[in-house]
Coordinates of C-alpha atoms and ligand atoms in Angstrom, one line a residue:
X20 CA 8.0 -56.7 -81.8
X21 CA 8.7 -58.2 -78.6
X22 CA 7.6 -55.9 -75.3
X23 CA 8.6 -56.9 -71.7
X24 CA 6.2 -58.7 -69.8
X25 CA 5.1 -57.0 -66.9
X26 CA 7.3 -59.0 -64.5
X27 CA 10.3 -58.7 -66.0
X28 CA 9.8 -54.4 -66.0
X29 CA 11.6 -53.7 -62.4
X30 CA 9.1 -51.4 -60.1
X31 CA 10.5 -47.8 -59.5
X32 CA 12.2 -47.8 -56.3
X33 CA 10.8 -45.5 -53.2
X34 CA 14.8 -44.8 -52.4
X35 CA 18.1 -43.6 -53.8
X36 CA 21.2 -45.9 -52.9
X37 CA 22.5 -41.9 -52.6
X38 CA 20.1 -40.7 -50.4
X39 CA 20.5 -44.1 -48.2
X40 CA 23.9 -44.1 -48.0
X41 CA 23.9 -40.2 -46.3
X42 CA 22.5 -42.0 -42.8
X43 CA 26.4 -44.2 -42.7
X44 CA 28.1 -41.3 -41.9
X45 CA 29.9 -40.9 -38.7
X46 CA 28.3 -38.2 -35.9
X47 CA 31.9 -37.2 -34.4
X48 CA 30.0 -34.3 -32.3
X49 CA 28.8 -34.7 -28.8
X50 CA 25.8 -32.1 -28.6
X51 CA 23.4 -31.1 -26.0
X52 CA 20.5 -28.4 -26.6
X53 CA 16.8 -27.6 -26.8
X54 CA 15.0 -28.7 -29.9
X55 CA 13.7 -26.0 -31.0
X56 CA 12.3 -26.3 -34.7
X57 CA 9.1 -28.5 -34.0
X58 CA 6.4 -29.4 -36.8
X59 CA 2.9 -30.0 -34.9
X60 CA 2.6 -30.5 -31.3
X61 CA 4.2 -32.7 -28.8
X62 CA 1.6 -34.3 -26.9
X63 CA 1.4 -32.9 -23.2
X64 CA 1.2 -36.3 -21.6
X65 CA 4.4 -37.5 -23.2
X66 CA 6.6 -37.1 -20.6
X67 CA 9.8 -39.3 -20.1
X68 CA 12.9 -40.1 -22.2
X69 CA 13.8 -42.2 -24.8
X70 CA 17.3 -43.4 -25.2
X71 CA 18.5 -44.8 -28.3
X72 CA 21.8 -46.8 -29.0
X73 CA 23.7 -47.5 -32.5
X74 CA 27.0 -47.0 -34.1
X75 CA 28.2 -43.3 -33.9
X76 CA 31.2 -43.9 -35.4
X77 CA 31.5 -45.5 -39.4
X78 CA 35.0 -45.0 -39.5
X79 CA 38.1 -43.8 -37.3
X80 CA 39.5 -41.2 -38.5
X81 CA 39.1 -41.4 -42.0
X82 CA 39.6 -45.7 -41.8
X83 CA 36.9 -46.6 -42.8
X84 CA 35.0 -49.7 -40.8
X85 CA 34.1 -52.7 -42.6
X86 CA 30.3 -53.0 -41.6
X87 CA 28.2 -50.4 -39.3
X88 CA 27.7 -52.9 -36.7
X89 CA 31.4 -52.6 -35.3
X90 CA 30.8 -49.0 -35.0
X91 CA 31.4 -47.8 -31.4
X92 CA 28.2 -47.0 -29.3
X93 CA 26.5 -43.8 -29.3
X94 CA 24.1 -43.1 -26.7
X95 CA 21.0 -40.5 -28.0
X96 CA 18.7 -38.9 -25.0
X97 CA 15.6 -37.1 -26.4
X98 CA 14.2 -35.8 -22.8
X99 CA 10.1 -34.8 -23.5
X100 CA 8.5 -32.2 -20.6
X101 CA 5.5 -30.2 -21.1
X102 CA 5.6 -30.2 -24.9
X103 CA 9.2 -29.2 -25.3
X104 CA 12.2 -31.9 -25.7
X105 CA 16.1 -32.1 -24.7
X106 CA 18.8 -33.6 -27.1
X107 CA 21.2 -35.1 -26.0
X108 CA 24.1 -37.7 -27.1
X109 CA 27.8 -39.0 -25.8
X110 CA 29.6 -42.1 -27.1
X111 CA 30.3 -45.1 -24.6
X112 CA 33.9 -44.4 -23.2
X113 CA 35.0 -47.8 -23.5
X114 CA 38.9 -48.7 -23.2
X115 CA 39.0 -49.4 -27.4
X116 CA 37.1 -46.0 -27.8
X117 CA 39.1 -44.3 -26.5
X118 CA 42.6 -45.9 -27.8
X119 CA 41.5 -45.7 -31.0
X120 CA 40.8 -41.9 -30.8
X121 CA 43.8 -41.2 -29.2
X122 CA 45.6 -43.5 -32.0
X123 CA 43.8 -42.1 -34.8
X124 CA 43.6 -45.5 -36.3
X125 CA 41.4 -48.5 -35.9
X126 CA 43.7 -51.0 -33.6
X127 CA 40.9 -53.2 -33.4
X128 CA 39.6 -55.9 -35.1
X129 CA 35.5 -56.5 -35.0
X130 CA 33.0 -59.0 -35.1
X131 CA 31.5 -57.8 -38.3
X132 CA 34.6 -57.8 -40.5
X133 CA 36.6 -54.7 -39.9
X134 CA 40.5 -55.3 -39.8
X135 CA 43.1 -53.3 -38.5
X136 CA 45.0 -52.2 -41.3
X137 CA 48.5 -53.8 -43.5
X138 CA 46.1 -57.2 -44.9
X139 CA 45.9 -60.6 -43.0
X140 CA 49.3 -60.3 -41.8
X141 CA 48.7 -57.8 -39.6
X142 CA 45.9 -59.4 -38.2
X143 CA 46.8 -62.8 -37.9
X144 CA 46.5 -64.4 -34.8
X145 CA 44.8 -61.5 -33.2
X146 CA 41.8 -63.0 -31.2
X147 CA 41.3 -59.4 -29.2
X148 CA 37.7 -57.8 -30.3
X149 CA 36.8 -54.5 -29.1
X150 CA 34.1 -54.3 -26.4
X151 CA 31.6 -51.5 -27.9
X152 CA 28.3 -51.1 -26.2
X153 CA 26.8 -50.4 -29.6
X154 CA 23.3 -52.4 -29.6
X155 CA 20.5 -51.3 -27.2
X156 CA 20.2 -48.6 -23.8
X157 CA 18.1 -50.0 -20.9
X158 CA 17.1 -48.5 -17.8
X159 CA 16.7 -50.8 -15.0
X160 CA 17.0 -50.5 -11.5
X161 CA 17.8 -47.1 -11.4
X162 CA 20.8 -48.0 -14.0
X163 CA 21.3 -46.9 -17.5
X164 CA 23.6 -49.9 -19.1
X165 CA 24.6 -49.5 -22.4
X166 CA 24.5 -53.0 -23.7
X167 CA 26.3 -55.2 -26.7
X168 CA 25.8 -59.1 -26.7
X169 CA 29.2 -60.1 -26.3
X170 CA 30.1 -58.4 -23.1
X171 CA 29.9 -56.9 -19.8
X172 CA 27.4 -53.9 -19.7
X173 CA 28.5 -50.4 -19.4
X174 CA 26.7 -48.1 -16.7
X175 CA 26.4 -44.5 -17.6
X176 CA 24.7 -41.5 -15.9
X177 CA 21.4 -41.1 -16.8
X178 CA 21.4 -37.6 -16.7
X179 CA 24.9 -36.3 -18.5
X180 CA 25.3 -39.6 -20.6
X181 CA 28.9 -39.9 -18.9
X182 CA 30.2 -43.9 -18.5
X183 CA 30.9 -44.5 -15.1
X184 CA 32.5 -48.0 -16.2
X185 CA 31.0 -51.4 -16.1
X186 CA 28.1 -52.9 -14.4
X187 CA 28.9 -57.0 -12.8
X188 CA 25.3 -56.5 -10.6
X189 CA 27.4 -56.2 -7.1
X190 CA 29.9 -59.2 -8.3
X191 CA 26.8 -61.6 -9.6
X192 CA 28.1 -61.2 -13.4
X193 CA 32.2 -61.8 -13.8
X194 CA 34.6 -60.3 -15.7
X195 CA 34.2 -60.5 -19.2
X196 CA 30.9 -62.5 -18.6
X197 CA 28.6 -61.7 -21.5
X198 CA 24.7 -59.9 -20.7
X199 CA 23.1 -59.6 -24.3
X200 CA 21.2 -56.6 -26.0
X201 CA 17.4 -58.2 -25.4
X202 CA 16.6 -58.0 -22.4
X203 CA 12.7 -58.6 -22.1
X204 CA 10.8 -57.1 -19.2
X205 CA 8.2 -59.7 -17.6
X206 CA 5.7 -56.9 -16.4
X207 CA 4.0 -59.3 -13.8
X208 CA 6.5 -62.3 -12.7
X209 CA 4.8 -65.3 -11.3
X210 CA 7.6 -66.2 -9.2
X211 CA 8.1 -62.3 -7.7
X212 CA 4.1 -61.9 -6.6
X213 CA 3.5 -59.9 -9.5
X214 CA 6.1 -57.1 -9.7
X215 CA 8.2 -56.7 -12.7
X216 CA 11.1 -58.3 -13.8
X217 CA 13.9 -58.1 -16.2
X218 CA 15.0 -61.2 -17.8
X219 CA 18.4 -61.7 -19.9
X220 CA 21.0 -64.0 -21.2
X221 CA 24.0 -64.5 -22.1
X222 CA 25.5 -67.1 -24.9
X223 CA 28.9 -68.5 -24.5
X224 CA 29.5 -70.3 -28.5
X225 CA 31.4 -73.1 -28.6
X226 CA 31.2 -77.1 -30.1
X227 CA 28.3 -76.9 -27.3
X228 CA 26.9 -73.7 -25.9
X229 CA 25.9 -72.2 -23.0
X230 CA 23.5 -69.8 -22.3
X231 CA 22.9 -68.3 -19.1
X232 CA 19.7 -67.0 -18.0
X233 CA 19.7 -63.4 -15.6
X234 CA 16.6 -62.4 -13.8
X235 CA 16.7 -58.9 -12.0
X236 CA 14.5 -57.3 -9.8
X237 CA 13.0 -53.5 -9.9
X238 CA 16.0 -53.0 -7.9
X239 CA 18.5 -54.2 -10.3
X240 CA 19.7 -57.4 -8.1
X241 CA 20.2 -60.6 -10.1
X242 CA 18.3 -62.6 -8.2
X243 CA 18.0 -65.9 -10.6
X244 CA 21.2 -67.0 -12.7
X245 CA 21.4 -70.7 -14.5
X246 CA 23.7 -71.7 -16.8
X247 CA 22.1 -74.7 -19.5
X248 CA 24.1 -76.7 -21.9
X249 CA 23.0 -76.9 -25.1
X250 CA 24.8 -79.3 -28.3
X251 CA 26.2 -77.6 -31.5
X252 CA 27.3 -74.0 -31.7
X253 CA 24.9 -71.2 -31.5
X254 CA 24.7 -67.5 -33.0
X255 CA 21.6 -66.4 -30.8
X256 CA 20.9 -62.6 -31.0
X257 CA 17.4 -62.4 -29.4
X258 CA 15.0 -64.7 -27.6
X259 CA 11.8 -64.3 -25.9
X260 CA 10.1 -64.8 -22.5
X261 CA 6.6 -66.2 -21.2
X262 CA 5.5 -66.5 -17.9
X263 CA 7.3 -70.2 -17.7
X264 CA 9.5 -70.3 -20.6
X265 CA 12.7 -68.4 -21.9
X266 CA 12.6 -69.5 -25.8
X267 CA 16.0 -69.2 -28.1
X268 CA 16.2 -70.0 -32.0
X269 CA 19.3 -71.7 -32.4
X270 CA 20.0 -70.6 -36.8
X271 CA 20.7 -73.2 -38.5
X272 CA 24.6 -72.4 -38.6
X273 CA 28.2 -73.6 -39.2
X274 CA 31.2 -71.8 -38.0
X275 CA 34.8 -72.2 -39.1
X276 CA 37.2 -69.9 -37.3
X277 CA 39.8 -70.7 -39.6
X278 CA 40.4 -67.7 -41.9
X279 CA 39.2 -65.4 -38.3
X280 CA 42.2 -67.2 -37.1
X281 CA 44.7 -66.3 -40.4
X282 CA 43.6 -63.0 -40.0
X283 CA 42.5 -62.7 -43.2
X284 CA 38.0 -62.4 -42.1
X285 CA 36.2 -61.7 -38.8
X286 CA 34.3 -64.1 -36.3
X287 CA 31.1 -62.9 -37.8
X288 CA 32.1 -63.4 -41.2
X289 CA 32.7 -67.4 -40.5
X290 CA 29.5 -67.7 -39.6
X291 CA 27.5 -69.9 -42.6
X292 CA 23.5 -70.5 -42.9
X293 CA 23.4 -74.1 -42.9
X294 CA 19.5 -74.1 -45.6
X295 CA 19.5 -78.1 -45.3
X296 CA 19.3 -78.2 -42.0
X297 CA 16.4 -77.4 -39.1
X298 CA 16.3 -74.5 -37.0
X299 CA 16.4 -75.8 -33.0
X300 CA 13.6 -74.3 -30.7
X301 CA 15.1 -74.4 -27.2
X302 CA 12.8 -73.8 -24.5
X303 CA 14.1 -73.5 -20.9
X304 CA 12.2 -73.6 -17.8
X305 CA 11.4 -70.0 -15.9
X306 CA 9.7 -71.6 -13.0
X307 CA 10.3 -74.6 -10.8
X308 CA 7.3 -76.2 -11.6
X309 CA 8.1 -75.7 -15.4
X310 CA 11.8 -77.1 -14.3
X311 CA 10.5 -80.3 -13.8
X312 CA 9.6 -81.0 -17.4
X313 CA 13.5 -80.1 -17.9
X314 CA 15.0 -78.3 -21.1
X315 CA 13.1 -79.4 -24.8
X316 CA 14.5 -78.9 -28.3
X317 CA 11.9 -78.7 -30.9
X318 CA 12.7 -78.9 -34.7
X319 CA 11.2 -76.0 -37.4
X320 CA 12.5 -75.0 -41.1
X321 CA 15.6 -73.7 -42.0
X322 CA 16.1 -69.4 -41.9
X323 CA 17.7 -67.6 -39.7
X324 CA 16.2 -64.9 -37.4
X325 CA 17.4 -62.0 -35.4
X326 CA 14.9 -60.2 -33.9
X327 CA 11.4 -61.7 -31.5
X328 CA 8.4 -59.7 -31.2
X329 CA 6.7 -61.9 -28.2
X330 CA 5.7 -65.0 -26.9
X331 CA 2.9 -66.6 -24.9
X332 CA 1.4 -69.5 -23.9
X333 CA -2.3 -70.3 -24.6
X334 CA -2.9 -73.6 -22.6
X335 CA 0.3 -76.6 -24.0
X336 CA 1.0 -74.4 -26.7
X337 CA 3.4 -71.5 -27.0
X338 CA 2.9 -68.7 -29.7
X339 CA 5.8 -67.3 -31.3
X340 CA 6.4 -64.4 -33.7
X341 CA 9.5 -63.5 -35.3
X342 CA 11.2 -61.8 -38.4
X343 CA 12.6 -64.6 -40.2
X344 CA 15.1 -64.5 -42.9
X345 CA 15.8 -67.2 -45.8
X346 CA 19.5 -66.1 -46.2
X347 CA 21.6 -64.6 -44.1
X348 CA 23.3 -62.1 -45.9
X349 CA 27.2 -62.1 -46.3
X350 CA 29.5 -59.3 -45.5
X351 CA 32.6 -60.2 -47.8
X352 CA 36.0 -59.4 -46.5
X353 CA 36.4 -57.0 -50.0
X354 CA 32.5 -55.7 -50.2
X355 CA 31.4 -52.4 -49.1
X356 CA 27.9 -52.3 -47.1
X357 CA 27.1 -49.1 -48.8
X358 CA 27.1 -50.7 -51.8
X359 CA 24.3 -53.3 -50.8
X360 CA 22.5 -54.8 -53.5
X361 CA 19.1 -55.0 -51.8
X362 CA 18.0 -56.8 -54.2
X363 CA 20.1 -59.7 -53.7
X364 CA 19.3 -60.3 -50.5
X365 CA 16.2 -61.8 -48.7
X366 CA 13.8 -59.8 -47.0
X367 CA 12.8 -59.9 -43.0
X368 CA 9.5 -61.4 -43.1
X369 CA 7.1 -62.0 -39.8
X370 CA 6.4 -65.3 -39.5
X371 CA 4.0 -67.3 -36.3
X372 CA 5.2 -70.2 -34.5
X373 CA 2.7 -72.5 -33.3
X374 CA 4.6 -74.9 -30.3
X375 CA 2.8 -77.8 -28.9
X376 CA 4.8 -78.8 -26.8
X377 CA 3.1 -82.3 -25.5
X378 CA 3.4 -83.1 -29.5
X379 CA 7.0 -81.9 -30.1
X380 CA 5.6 -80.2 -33.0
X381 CA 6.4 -77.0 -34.8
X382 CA 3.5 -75.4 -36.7
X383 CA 5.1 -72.3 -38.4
X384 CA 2.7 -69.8 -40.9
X385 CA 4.1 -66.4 -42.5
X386 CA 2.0 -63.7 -41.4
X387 CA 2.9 -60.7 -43.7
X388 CA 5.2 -61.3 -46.7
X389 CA 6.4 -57.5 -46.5
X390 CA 10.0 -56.6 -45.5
X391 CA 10.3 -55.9 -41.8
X392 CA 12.5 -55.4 -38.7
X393 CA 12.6 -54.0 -35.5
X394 CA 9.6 -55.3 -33.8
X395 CA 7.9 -53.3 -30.7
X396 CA 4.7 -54.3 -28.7
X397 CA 3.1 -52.6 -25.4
X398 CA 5.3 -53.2 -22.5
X399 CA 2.4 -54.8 -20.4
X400 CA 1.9 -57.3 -23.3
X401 CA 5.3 -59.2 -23.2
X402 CA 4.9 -62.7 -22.9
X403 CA 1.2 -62.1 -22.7
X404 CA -1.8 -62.4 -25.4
X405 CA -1.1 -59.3 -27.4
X406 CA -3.2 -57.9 -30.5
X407 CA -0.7 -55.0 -31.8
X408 CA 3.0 -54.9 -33.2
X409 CA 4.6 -52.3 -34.6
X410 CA 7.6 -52.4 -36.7
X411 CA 10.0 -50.6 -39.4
X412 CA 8.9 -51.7 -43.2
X413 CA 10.0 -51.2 -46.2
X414 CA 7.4 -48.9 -48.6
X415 CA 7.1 -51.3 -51.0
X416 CA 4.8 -54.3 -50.5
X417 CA 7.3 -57.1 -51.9
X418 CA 11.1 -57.7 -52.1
X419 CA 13.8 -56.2 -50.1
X420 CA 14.6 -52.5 -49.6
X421 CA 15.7 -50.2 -46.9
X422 CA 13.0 -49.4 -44.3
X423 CA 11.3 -46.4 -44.7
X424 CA 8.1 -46.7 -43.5
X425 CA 6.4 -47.7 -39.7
X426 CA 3.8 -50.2 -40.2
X427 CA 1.3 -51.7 -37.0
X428 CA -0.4 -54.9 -37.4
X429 CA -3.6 -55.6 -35.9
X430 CA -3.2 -59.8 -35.1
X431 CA -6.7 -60.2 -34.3
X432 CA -8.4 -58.6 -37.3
X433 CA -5.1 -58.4 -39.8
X434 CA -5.8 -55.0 -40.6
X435 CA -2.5 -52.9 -41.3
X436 CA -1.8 -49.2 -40.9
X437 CA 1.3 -47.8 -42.5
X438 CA 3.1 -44.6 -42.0
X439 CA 5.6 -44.2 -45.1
X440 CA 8.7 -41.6 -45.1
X441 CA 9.7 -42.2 -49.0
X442 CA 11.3 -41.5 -51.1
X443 CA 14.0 -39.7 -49.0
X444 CA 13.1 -41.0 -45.5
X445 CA 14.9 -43.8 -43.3
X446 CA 13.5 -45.1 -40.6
X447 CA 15.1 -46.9 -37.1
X448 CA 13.0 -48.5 -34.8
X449 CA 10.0 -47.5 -33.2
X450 CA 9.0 -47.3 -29.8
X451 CA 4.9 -47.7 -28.5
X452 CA 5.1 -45.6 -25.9
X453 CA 1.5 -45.9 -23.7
X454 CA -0.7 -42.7 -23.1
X455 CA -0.6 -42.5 -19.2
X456 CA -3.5 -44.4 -17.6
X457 CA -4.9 -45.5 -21.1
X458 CA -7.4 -48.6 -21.0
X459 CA -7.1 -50.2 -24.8
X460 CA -3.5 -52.1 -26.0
X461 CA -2.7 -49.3 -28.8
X462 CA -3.5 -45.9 -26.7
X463 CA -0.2 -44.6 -26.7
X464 CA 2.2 -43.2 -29.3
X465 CA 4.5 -44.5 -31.3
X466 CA 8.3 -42.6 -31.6
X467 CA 11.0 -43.0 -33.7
X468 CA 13.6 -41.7 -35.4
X469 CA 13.6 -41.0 -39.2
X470 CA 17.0 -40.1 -41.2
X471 CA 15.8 -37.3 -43.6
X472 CA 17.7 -37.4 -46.6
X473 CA 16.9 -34.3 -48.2
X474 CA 18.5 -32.4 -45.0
X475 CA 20.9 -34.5 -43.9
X476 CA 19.4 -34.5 -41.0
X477 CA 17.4 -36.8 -38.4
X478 CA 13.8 -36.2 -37.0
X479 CA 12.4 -37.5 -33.6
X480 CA 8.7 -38.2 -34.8
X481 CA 5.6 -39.3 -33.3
X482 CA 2.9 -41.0 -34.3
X483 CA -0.6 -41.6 -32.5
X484 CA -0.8 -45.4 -32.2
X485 CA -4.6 -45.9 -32.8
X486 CA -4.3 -43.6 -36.1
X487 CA -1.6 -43.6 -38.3
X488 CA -3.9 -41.6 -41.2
X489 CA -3.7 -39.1 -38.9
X490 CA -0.2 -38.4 -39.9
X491 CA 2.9 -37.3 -37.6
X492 CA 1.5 -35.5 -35.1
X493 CA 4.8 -33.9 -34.1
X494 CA 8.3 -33.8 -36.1
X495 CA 11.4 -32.7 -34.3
X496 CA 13.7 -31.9 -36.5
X497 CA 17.3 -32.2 -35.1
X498 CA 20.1 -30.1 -35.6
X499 CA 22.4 -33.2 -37.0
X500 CA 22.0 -36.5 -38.7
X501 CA 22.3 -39.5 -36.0
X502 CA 23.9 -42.4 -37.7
X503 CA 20.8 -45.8 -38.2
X504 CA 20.9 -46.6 -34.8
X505 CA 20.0 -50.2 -33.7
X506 CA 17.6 -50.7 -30.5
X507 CA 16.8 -48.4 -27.7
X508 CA 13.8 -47.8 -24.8
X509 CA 11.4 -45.2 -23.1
X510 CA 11.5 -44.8 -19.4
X511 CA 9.2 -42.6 -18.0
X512 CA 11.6 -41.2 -15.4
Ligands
LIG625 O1 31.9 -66.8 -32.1 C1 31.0 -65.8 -31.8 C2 30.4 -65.2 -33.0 C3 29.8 -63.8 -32.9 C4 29.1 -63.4 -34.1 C5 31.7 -64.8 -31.0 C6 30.9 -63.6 -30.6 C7 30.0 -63.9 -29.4 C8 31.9 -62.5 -30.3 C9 30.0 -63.1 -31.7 C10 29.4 -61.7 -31.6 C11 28.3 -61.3 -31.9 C12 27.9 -59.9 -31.8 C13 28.7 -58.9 -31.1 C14 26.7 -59.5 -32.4 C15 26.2 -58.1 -32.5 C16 25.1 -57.8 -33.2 C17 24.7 -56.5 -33.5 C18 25.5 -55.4 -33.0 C19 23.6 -56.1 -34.2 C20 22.6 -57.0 -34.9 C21 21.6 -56.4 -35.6 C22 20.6 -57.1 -36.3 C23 19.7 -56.6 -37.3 C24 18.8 -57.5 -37.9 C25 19.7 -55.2 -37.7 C26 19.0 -54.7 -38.7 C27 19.2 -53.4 -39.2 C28 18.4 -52.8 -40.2 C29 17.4 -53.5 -40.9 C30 18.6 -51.4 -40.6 O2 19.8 -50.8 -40.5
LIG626 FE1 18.9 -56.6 -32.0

């Protein structure tokens, strides 16, 4: 009698596809209250707000959308003050929101592969993509912008969540002029005597590309824009920022806009991962004196990547981490995302990039195998030397699966602490938020929020940074699910 080796027995899985799929549906409400069923205690010295930004919306009306990505921003508030905490959440009022509510049918098509309905004929032709502040929240310069990577930002008030319209940074950004999701915060800028600065970009695809580089004072003034050519076309989601250097990944990619064109897939969907071919390291000049070296290209593997954690320079090298991917995986015109085989796709993996850049050479090393996304660090730390990340994992060492857990990794000693919410918990990004006046890199806490299957419902939870054994040290539970959400930030005003 023949038994099954070992390998071929597949694992138990920490998830249901069911329970997974519960976090895709649509919030229609717009809420506002006191949380008031709490698990633990919030810590006094949290005080601030964290705003979070994802896709409220999974279908119009009963149409449903073809991937959660094109869903139309929803902005979160979770307001912490003397141990209690405010929810609050409103959907960006952008023109297509709005239309399509009124319409009660999707008259849009997106990036990510959702059609308006009656087949490729009805959508044939039709290059108009709906604007929808879907990816990250920032406050900057007393400013909440609402931000999605093709596009103009939307302002909204900080307070009531209501969109005042969009933001062009008194005329320095044009119409239609594109400010990405990943912004990165340079807490000391060289060039500004020390005070902060937030840095952004803007990519403009085409047979060559351009991407524009924003820097913006405390006060919210642009007060450094360039514009860089750069060969080949470019599907650039993230980059990263050292005191000298703005760093981009240009994917190894091909894209034929053909069938976007015939109506019959999305942009997004014509997008290819070109595995034969190297992934471009562009790093551009921050400074003047950095300027006179000009713009270099260096050459790594094939893979595509997303998401950064940071960057920094140790004498005429840079350090670079990322979540890589092997494949990119496809969103076919007749799938449905709920229906994921997680198994057939590659996991997010963090991977180091050593770049010397007096060599031209790319030294990259895979730093943990295990399935990963939404990277955080200490806000002081960006484009510094940093020893902690934090990150959304899966709760299962190897292969690919649905994050569930929040893992931090200690760089300098490669010890790992995990925090796991299976088998019916889901969890979005997490924030480190610092413990006020604290003197070591992990003092702080770090927040996110967790879909709770079992429910239906979504906690805010927190975690102490230095101790994850410790357990959540407080659980909010909300009222409501909040659809997965995709990035977001603490401000502690
Ligand atoms: O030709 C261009 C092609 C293109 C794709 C034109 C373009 C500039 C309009 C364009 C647009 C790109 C856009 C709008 C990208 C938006 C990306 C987005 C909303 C989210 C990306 C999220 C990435 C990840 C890795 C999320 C992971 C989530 C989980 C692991 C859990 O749910
Ligand atoms: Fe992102």
């Amino acid at each position: 009698q023949i038994l099954p080796t070992p390998e071929t027995q597949p694992l138990p899985k920490s998830y249901t596809r069911e329970d997974w799929q519960g976090g895709y549906e649509s919030l229609t409400e717009e809420l506002d209250y006191w949380i008031d069923d709490i698990e633990g205690e919030i810590p006094p010295e949290l005080e601030g707000t964290l705003f979070r930004n994802g896709p409220g919306l999974l279908d119009i009306n009963g149409q449903r959308l073809h991937h959660p990505f094109d869903g139309d921003g929803m902005i979160s508030r979770i307001t912490f003050t003397n141990s209690c905490a405010h929810f609050r959440n409103r959907f960006v009022q952008t023109p297509g929101y709005l239309e399509e509510k009124k319409a009660g049918k999707i008259l849009y098509r997106g990036v990510f592969g959702t059609q308006k309905s009656g087949g490729w004929l009805a959508n044939i032709f039709d290059f108009k993509i709906k604007h929808i502040a879907n990816t990250n929240v920032i406050y900057w310069g007393d400013k909440l912008l609402a931000l999605w990577e093709a596009a103009e930002p939307y302002r909204l008030n900080p307070e009531s969540l209501e969109t005042l319209g969009n933001e062009y940074f008194h005329g320095v950004l044009s119409t239609s002029e594109a400010f990405s999701a990943h912004p990165r915060i340079d807490p000391s800028c060289t060039q500004d005597n020390g005070a902060p600065c937030l840095v952004n970009f803007a990519i403009k695809p085409g047979l060559t590309t351009t991407i524009t580089i924003f820097e913006l004072n405390p006060d919210g003034k642009i007060i450094r824009k360039k514009t860089h050519s750069v060969p080949g076309f470019c599907f650039i989601h993230d980059f990263v920022i050292t005191p000298n250097y703005c760093i981009f990944f240009q994917n190894p990619v091909n894209f034929n806009p053909i069938p976007f064109a015939l109506g019959i897939s999305s942009a997004g969907q014509c997008i290819k991962l070109l595995k034969n071919k190297p992934t471009q390291i562009i790093v551009i000049p921050r400074t003047p004196e950095a300027e006179a070296k000009g713009v270099k290209i260096l050459e790594t593997q094939a893979g595509f990547i997303f998401h950064h954690v940071n960057a920094f320079e140790v004498e005429n090298k840079i350090i670079i981490d990322s979540i890589c991917y092997e494949s990119l995986s496809e969103v076919e015109p007749e799938s449905d995302y709920r229906q994921t085989d997680f198994d057939a796709n590659s996991p997010g993996q963090l991977w180091r990039f050593h770049l010397n850049l007096q060599e031209n050479k790319v030294e990259p090393q895979l730093i943990d195998s295990r399935c990963c996304e939404f990277p955080t660090i200490h806000p002081n730390h960006v484009g510094r030397q940093y020893r902690y990340l934090y990150c959304g994992a899966a709760h299962a060492e190897t292969g690919n699966a649905p994050l569930q857990a929040i893992l931090k990794l200690d760089l300098e000693s490669q010890q790992q602490q995990m925090w796991s919410f299976a088998p019916r918990g889901f969890v979005g990004e997490p924030i480190f938020v610092p413990r006020p006046n604290a003197q070591q890199e992990d003092d702080g806490w770090v927040i996110a929020l967790v879909y709770d299957a079992e429910y239906h419902r979504s906690d805010v939870v927190i975690l102490d940074a230095q101790d994850f054994q410790k357990g959540v040290i407080a659980k909010l539970h909300l009222k409501h699910h909040i659809p997965y959400g995709l990035h977001g930030s603490f401000t502690n005003q």
